[in-house]
XYZ file of C-alpha atoms in Angstrom:
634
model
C -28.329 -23.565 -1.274
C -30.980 -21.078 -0.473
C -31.590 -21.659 3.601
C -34.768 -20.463 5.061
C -35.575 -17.719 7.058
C -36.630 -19.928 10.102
C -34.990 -20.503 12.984
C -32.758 -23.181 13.324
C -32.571 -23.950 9.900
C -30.290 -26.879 8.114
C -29.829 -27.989 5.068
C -26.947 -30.646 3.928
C -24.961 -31.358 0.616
C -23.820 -34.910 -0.634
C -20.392 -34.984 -2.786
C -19.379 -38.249 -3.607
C -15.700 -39.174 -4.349
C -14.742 -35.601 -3.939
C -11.490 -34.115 -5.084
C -8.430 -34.139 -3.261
C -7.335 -30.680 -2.025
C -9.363 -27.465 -0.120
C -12.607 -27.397 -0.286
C -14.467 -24.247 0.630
C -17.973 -23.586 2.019
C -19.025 -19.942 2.200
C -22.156 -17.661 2.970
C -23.459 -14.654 3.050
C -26.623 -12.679 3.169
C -28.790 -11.471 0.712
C -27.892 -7.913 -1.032
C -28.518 -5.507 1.863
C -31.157 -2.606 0.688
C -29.136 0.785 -1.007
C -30.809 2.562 2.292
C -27.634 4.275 4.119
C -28.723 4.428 8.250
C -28.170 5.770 11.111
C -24.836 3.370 12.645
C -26.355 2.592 16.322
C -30.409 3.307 14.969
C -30.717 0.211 13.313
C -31.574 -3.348 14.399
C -28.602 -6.077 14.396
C -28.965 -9.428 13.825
C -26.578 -11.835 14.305
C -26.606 -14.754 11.971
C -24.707 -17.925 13.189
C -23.430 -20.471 10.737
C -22.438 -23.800 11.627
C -20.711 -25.827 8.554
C -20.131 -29.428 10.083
C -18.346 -31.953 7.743
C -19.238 -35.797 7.833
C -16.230 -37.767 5.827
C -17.104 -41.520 4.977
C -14.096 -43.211 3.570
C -13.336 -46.615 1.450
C -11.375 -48.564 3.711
C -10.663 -51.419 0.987
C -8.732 -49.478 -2.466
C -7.041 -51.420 -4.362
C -3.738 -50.283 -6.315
C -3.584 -50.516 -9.840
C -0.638 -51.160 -11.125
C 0.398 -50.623 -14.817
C 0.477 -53.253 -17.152
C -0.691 -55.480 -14.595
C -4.126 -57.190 -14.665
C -5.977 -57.398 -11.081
C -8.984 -59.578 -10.731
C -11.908 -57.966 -9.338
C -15.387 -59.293 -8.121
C -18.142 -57.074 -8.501
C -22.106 -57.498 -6.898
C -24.466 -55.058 -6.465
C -23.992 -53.890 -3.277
C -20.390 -54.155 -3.639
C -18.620 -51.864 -6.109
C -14.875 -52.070 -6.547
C -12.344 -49.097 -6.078
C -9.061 -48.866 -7.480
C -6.979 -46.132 -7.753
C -3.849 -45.766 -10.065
C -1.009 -43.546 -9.815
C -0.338 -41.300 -12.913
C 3.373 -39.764 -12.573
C 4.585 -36.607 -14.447
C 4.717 -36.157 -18.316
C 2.461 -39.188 -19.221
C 0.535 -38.474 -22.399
C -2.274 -41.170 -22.386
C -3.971 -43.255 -19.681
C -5.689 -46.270 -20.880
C -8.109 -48.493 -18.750
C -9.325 -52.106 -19.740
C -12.038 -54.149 -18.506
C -10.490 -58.049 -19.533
C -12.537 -61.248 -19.063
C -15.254 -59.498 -18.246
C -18.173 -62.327 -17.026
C -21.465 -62.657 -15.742
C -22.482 -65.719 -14.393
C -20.686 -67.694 -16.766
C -22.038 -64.998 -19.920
C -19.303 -62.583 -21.498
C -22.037 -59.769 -20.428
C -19.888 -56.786 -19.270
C -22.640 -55.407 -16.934
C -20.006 -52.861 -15.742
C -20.404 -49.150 -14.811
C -16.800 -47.349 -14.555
C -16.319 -43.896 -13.300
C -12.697 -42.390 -13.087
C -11.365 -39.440 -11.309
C -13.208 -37.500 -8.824
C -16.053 -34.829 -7.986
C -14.739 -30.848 -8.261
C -17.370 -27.831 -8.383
C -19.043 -26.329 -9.824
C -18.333 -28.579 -12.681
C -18.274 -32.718 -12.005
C -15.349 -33.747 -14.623
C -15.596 -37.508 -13.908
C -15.772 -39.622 -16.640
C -18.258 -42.529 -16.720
C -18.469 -45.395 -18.935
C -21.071 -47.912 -19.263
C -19.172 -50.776 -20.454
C -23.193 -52.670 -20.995
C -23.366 -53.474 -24.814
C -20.104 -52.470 -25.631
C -17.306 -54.743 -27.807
C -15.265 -56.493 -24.870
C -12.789 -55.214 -23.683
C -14.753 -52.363 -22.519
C -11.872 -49.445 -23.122
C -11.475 -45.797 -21.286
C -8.729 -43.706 -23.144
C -7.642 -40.580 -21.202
C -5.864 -38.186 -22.654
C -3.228 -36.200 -20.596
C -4.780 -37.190 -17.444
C -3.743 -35.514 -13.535
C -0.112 -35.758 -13.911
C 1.755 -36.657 -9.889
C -1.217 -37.622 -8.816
C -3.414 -40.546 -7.380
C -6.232 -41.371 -9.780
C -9.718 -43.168 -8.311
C -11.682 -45.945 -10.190
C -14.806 -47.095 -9.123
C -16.030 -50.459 -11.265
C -19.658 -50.880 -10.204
C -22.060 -53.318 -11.355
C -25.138 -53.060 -13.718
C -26.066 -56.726 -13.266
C -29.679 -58.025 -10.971
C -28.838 -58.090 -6.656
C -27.284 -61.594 -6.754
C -25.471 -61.671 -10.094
C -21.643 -61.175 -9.706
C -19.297 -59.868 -12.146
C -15.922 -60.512 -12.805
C -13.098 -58.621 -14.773
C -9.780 -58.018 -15.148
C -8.572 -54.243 -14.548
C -5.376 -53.207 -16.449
C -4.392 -49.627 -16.772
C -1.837 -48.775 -19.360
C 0.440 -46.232 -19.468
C 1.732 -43.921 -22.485
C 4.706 -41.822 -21.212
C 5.940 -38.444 -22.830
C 9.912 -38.015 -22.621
C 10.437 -34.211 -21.853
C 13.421 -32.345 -23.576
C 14.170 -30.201 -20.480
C 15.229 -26.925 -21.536
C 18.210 -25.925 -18.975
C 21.285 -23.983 -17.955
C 23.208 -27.537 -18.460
C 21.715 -27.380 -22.174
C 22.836 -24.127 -23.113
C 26.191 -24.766 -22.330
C 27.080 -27.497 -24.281
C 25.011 -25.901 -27.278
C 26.772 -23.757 -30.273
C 28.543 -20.916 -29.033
C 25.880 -18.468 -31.085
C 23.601 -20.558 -28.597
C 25.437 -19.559 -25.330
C 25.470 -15.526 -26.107
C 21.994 -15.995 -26.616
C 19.582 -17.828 -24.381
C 16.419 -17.012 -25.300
C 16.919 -19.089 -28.802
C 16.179 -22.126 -27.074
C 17.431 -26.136 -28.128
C 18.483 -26.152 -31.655
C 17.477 -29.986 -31.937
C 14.786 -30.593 -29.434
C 13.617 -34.069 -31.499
C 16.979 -35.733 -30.442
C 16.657 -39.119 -27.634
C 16.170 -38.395 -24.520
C 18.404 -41.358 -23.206
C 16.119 -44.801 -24.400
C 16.061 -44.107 -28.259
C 12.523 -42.564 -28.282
C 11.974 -39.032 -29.337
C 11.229 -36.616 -27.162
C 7.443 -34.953 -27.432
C 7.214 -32.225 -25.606
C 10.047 -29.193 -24.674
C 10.310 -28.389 -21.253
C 11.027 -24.914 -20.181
C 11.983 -24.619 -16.244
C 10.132 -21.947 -14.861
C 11.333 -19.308 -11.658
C 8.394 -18.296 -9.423
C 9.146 -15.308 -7.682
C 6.930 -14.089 -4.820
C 6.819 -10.545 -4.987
C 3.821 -9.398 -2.419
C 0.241 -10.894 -0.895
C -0.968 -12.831 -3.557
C 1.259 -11.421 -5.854
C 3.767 -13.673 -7.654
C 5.800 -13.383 -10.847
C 6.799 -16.461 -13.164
C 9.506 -16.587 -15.957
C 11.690 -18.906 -17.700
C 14.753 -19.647 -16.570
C 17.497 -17.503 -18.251
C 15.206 -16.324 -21.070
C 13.052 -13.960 -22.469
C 10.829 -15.609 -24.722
C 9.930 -19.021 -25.439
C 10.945 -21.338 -28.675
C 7.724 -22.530 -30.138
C 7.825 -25.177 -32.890
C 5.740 -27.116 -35.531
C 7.116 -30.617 -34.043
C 6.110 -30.745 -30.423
C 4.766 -28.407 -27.698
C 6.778 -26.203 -25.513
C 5.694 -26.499 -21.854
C 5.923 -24.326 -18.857
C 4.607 -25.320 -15.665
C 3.250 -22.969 -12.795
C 3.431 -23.823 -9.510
C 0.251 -22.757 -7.804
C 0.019 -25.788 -5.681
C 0.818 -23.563 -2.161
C -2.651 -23.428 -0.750
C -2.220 -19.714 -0.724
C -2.137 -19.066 -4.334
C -6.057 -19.877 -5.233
C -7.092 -16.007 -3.404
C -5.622 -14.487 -6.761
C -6.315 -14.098 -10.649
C -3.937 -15.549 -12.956
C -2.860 -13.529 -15.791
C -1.283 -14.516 -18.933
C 0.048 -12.455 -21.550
C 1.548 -13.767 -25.073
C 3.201 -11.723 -27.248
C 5.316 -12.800 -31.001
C 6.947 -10.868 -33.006
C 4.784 -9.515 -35.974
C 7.472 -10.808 -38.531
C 8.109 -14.006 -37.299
C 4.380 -15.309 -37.755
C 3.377 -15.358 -41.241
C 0.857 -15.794 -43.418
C -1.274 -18.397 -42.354
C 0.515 -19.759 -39.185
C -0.677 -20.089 -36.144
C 0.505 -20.265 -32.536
C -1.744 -21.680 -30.576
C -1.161 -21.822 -26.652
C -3.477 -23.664 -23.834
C -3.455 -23.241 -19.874
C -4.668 -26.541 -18.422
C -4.719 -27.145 -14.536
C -2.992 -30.643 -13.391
C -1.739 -31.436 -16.681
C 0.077 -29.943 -20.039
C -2.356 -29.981 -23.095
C -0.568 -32.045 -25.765
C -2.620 -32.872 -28.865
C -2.086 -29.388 -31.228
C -1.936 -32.099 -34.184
C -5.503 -33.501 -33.119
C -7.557 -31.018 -31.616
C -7.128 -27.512 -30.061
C -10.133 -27.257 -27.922
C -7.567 -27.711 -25.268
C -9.347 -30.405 -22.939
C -7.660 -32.475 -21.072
C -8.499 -35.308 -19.238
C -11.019 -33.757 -16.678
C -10.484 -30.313 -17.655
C -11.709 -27.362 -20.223
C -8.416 -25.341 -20.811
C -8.312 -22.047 -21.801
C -7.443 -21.549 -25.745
C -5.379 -18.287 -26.582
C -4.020 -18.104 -30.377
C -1.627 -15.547 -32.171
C -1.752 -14.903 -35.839
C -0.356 -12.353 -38.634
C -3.905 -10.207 -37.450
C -3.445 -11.074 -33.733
C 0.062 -11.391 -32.556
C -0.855 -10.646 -28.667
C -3.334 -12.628 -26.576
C -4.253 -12.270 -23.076
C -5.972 -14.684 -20.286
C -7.168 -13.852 -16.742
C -8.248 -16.830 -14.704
C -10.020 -15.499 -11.228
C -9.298 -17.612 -8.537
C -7.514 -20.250 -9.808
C -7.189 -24.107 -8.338
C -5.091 -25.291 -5.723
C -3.067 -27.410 -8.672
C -0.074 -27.165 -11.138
C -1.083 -24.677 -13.921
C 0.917 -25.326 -17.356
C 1.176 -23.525 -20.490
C 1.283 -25.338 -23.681
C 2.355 -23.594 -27.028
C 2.951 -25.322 -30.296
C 3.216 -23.981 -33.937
C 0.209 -25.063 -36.428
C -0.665 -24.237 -40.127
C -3.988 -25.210 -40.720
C -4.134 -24.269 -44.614
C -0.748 -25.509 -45.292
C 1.413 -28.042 -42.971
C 4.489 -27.472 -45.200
C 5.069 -23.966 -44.136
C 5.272 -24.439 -40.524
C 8.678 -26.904 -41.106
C 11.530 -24.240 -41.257
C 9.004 -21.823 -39.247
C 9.995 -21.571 -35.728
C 8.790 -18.047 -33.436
C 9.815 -16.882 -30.209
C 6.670 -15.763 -28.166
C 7.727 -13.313 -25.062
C 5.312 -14.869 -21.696
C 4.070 -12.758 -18.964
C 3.170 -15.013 -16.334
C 1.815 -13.270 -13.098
C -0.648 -14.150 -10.518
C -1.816 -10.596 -8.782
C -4.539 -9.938 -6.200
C -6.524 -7.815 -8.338
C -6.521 -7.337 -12.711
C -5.422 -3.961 -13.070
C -5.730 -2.927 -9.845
C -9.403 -2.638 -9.924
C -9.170 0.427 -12.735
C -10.201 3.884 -11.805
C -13.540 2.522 -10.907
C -13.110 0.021 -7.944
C -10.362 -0.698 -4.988
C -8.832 -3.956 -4.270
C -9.478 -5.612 -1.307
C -7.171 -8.270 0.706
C -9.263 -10.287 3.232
C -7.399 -13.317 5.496
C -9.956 -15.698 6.579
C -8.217 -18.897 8.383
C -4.915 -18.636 6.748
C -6.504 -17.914 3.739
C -5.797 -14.815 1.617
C -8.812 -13.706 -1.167
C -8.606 -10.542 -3.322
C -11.387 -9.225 -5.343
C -12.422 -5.709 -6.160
C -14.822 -3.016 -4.795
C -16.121 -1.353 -7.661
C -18.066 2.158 -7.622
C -20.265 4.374 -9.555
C -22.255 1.435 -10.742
C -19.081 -0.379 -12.393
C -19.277 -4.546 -12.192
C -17.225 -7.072 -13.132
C -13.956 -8.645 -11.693
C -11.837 -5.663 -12.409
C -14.670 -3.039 -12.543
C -14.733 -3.191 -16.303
C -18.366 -3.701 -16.761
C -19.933 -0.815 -17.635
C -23.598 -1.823 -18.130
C -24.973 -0.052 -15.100
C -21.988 2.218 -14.734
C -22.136 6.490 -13.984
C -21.254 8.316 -16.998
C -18.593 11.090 -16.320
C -21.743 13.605 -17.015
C -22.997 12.332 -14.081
C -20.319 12.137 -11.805
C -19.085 15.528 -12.743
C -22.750 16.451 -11.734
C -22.750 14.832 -8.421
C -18.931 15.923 -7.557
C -20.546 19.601 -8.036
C -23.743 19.210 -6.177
C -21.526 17.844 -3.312
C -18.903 20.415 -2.952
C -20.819 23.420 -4.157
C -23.644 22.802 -2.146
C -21.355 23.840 1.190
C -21.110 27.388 -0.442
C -24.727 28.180 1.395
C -21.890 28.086 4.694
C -21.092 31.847 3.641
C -24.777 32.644 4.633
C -24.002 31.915 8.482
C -20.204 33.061 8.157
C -21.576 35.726 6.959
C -24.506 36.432 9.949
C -21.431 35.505 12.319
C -19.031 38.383 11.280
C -21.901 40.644 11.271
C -23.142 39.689 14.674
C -19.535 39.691 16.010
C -19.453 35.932 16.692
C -16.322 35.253 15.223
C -15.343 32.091 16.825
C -18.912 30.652 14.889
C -17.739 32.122 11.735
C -14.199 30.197 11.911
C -15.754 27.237 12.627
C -18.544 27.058 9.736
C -15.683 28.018 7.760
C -13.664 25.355 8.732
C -16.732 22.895 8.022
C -17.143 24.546 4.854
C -13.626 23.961 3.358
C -12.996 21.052 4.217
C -16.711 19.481 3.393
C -15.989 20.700 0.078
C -12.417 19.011 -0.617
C -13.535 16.210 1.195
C -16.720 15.589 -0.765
C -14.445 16.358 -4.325
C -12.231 13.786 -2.508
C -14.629 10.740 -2.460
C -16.155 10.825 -5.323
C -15.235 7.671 -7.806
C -14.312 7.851 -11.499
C -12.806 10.370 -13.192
C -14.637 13.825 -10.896
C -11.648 13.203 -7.899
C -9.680 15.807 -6.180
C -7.920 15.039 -3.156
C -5.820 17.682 -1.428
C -5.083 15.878 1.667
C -5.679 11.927 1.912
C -8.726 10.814 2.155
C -8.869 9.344 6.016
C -7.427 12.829 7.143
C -10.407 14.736 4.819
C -13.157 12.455 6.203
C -11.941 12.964 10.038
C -11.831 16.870 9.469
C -15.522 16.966 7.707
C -16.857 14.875 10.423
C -15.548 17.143 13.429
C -16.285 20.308 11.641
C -20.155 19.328 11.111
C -20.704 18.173 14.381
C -18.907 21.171 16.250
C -20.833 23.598 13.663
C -24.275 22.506 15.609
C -22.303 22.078 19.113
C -21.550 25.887 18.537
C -24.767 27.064 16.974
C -26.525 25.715 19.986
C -24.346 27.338 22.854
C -24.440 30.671 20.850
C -28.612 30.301 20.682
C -28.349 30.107 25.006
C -26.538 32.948 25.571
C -24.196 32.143 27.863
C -21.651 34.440 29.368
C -18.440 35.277 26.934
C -16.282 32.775 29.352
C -18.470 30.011 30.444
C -19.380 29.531 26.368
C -15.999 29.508 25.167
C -14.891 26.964 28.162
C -17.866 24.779 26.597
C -16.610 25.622 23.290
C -13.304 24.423 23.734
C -14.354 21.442 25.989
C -17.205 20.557 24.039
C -14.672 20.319 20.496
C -11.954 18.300 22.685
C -15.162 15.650 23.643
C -16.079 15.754 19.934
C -12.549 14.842 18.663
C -12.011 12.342 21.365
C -15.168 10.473 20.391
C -14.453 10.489 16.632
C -11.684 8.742 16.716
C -12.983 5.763 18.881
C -15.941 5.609 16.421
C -16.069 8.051 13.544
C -19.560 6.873 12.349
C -21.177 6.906 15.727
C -24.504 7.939 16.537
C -24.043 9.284 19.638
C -20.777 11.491 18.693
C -23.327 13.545 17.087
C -26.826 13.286 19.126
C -24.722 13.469 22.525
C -23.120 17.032 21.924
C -26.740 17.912 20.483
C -28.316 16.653 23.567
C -26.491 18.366 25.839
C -26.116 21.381 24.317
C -30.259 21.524 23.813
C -30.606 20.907 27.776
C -27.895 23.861 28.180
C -29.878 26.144 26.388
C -33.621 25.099 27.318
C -32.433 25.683 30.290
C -31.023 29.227 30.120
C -34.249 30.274 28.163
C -36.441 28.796 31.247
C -33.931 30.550 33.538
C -34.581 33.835 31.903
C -38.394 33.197 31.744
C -38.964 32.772 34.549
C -36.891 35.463 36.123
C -38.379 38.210 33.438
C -41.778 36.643 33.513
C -41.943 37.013 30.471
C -41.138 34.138 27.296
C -38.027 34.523 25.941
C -36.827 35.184 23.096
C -39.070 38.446 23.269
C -39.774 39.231 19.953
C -42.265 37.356 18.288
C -40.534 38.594 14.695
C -37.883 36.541 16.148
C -39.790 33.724 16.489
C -41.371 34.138 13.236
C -39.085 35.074 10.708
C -36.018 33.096 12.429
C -36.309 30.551 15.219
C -39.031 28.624 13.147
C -37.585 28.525 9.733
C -34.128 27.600 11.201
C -36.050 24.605 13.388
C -37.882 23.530 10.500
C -35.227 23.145 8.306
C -32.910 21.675 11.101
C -35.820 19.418 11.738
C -36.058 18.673 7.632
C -32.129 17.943 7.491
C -32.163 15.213 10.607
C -35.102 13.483 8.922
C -33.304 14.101 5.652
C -29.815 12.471 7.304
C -31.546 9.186 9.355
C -34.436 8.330 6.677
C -34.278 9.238 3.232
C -31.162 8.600 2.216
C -30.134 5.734 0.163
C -26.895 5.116 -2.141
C -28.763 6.332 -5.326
C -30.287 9.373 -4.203
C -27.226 10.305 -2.031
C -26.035 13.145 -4.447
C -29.449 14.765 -3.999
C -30.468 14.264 -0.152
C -26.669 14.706 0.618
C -26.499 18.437 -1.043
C -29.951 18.839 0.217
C -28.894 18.219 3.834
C -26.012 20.703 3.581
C -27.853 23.630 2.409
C -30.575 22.960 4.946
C -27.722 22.489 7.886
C -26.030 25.957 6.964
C -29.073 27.333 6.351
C -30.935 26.907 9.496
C -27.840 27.965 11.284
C -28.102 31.374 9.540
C -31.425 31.392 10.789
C -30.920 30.195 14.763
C -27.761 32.590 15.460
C -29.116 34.918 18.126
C -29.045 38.552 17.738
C -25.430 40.521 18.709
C -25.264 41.766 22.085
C -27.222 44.980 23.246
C -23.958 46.953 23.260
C -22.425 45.294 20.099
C -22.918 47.256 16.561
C -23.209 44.940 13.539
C -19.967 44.673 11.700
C -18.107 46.004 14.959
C -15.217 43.339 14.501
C -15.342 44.788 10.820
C -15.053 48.269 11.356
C -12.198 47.883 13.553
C -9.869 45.810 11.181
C -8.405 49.716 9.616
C -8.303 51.448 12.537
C -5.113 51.867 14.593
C -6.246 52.244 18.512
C -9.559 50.738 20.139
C -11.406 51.847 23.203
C -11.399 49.358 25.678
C -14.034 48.752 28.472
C -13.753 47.179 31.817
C -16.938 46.552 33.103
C -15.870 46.223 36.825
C -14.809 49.937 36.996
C -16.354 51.643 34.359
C -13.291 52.825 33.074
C -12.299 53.660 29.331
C -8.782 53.084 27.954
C -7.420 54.480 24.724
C -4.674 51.637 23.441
């Protein structure tokens, strides 16, 4: 549902006779614009969303029982509902409508609808019974096993007609051969040594004289993490798969925690055990096993699609991945079929090795995405983050995805782009301002490796780990400008490197209560723009004169550097978006380091450029104290 931007909007959805089980409601907002701002510059909104939940229930349900007829009376204003309890391992569900009358004609006038409402698909199945041979039939095949079963009878007939029928609901039962430790035991000793061979005579009774029609394998769940749980059959490797019945394993994901996940199944047979034209052919149904190979294998239950996997002589390993899978019993159904020629599958048996796992994310989200874990009211979902244009649930979907050309190209512009920091290192060292020059430095190095650090794909170097690289590229840019600034005011040698130091401690602090702040950044820049306005209208006024001086320094430095300062900021809180980010992004850093070469002041009257540089060979330096005017040789 699509709500309106209006205030106070509502809007309400009707879902009759829904499922038992959890039911979710979520929403979110429309895809934000690829525009990255300014954290603290833009407007917030605060959306509020109130789900409220009306539940109407039938009061009057009747139990079906099986085999047993139940009279029911039916009007149009009055439907009937019934409800029948299917237990484990039943193969067929058959519901009758007997004696069906209306107003003394054999007129079924009867609308029956079985089993209940799931999204995004409605599985119910609904029969109208009007001009059909009496009794009006509803064959289910493997319906919900272990679970309660709703029947709603409602009549077709004019307002004061009534109907009345008999309801019966028949039963077909499966017998399992369970597959256990107990079974392996009393089998042939070759049997014993090994386990994953399975029963040797799975078609014996099962304890009434009826064959068994289906081999049950018990299965172990293991949970190994968040979301993360491993199934296997017990004391086996692989699973016996024959031409006579199916071989079942069921998969508890009934927890209420599991349905966060993806379920992955992998198959695997031996390439010489499946020959010619035999097939195995395996289906994962929810609620119930899949047991008609012989009739169909479209794998549909009841009220659900299964998923078909297959493994031939051409394609002896299949794979599934089910996102997100229901709150229910999973089961896997495998069963040996030839197609071309029945007669070859009698002495053919294969053993197929399962991997059953249910994991957070499929493959870990691949080189192009990170999983994600989020916990919303006790309940755990998983899904994956993908970059460089990658889609899909595992970032696999390459249709709008980077090529490495292109992410090779934008790891480059990134990291080289912070080589235009030797121009002001450079200007630094030569001006004597060597505490600058360590700091753009520092900026510079680790802007680079953190830059080569976050890029996705394949262009990735990471020297450090990324939350350490990000917090050192953050404080080195904004103590670069704190720096610049204080240098540009000419402050006395102690009173800048007390603001140095205290200005970097500030800086650090701030980062680390909010590292994408807009005020860690415009609050040292503030302040350290009042400091030095107001040393240059100090020194105006006492010189009478502007300062700086020079109008060549003006001209050929103070406004280039301001204009490209100016450039960068506008660059850094309006133009960049996630597309162009490569471009502005490089663009910002060569204007940043640029206009810092250009807004360095001068060195000092009595300073001669590259004095810190000619002094590096020499062995003694003359040493000035300006209180006393004295010179000492050390």
């Amino acid at each position: 549902m699509l709500l309106s931007t209006m205030l106070q909007s509502n809007a309400s959805v009707n879902v009759s006779h829904p499922a038992p089980g959890d039911w979710f409601v979520a929403a979110h907002l429309p895809p934000s614009s690829q525009k990255i701002q300014v954290k603290g510059f833009i407007p917030s909104c605060a959306y509020i969303f109130q789900p409220d939940m009306l539940v109407l229930r039938v009061a009057e349900v009747s139990v079906l029982e099986p085999d047993m007829p139940l009279p029911q009376t039916l009007s149009l204003s009055r439907p009937s509902y019934l409800k029948v309890f299917v237990p484990e391992f039943t193969r067929e569900l058959l519901l009758e409508l007997q004696d069906c009358a209306s107003n003394g004609s054999q007129a079924c006038l009867v609308r029956l609808a079985v089993g209940s409402v799931t999204l995004p698909y409605d599985f119910r199945r609904v029969l109208s019974c009007a001009g059909r041979p009496l009794p009006c039939r509803l064959l289910l095949h493997s319906p919900p096993w272990d679970q309660w079963l709703q029947v709603t009878a409602e009549s077709l007939a004019g307002p004061h007609i009534t109907v009345t029928l008999n309801a019966v609901a028949t039963l077909t039962a499966c017998r399992p051969w369970t597959v256990s430790t107990q079974h392996l035991l009393q089998g042939s000793p070759n049997q014993s040594r090994n386990a994953s061979d399975g029963p040797q005579d799975p078609v014996c009774s099962s304890g009434a004289g009826s064959p068994s029609c289906l081999v049950s394998y018990p299965v172990l769940r293991e949970d190994m993490d968040v979301v993360s749980v491993r199934f296997r059959p017990l004391d086996r490797v692989s699973v016996l798969v024959q031409p006579h019945m199916p071989s079942v394993l069921r998969l508890y994901l009934n927890t209420g925690m599991d349905s966060g996940g993806s379920l992955t199944v992998s198959l695997r047979a031996n390439k010489t055990t499946v020959k010619n034209s035999t097939l195995v052919v395996a289906c994962v149904n929810a609620a119930s096993a899949f047991l008609g190979f012989n009739a169909s294998h479209n794998c549909t239950t009841a009220f659900f699609q299964g998923h078909l996997l297959t493994l031939s002589t051409t394609s002896w390993q299949a794979n599934l991945i089910v996102p997100f899978p229901e709150t229910e019993n999973w089961y896997l159904s495998l069963q040996l079929v030839c197609p071309e020629n029945p007669e070859e599958c009698e002495q053919t048996v294969v053993h197929v090795e399962t991997t059953l796992y249910l994991v957070p994310c499929v493959n870990d989200c691949g080189p192009y995405g990170q999983c994600l874990v989020l916990r919303r009211h006790g309940y755990l979902y998983a899904g994956c983050s993908c970059k460089a244009g990658w889609r899909g649930w595992s970032c696999t979907d390459n249709s709008t995805a980077q090529t490495v050309a292109q992410q090779t190209v934008a790891a480059l512009l990134l990291t080289l782009s912070n080589l235009v920091f030797l121009a002001p290192i450079a200007v630094s060292v030569q001006r004597a301002f060597l505490v600058e020059a360590f700091v753009y430095a520092y900026t510079m190095f680790f802007s680079t490796f953190y830059h080569a650090c976050d890029q996705p794909g394949e262009a990735v170097l990471c020297i450090l780990n990324y939350d350490t690289l990000q917090y050192c590229d953050f404080l080195g840019s904004e103590v670069s400008i704190w720096v610049t600034i204080l240098c540009m005011a000419r402050l006395k040698a102690v009173l800048k490197y007390v603001l140095f130091i205290l200005g970097t401690l500030l800086i650090a602090m701030s980062l680390q209560l909010d590292r994408r702040g807009a005020w860690n950044m415009m609050g040292p820049c503030l302040f350290a723009l009042v400091i030095m306005v107001s040393m240059w209208v100090y020194r105006c006024g006492r010189r009478r004169h502007c300062y700086p001086t020079s109008w060549r320094r003006w001209a050929f430095y103070l406004l280039p550097g301001i204009s490209m300062a100016t450039v960068a900021m506008a660059i850094y809180a309006f133009m960049m978006t996630s597309d162009n980010y490569y471009y502005t992004h490089s663009l910002w850093h060569m204007l940043v380091a640029g206009s810092a070469a250009f807004l360095l002041p001068p060195c000092e009257g009595h300073t001669e450029p590259w004095a810190c540089v000619q002094r590096l060979p020499c062995h003694y330096q003359i040493c000035r104290n300006d209180r006393e005017e004295l010179y000492a040789v050390t």
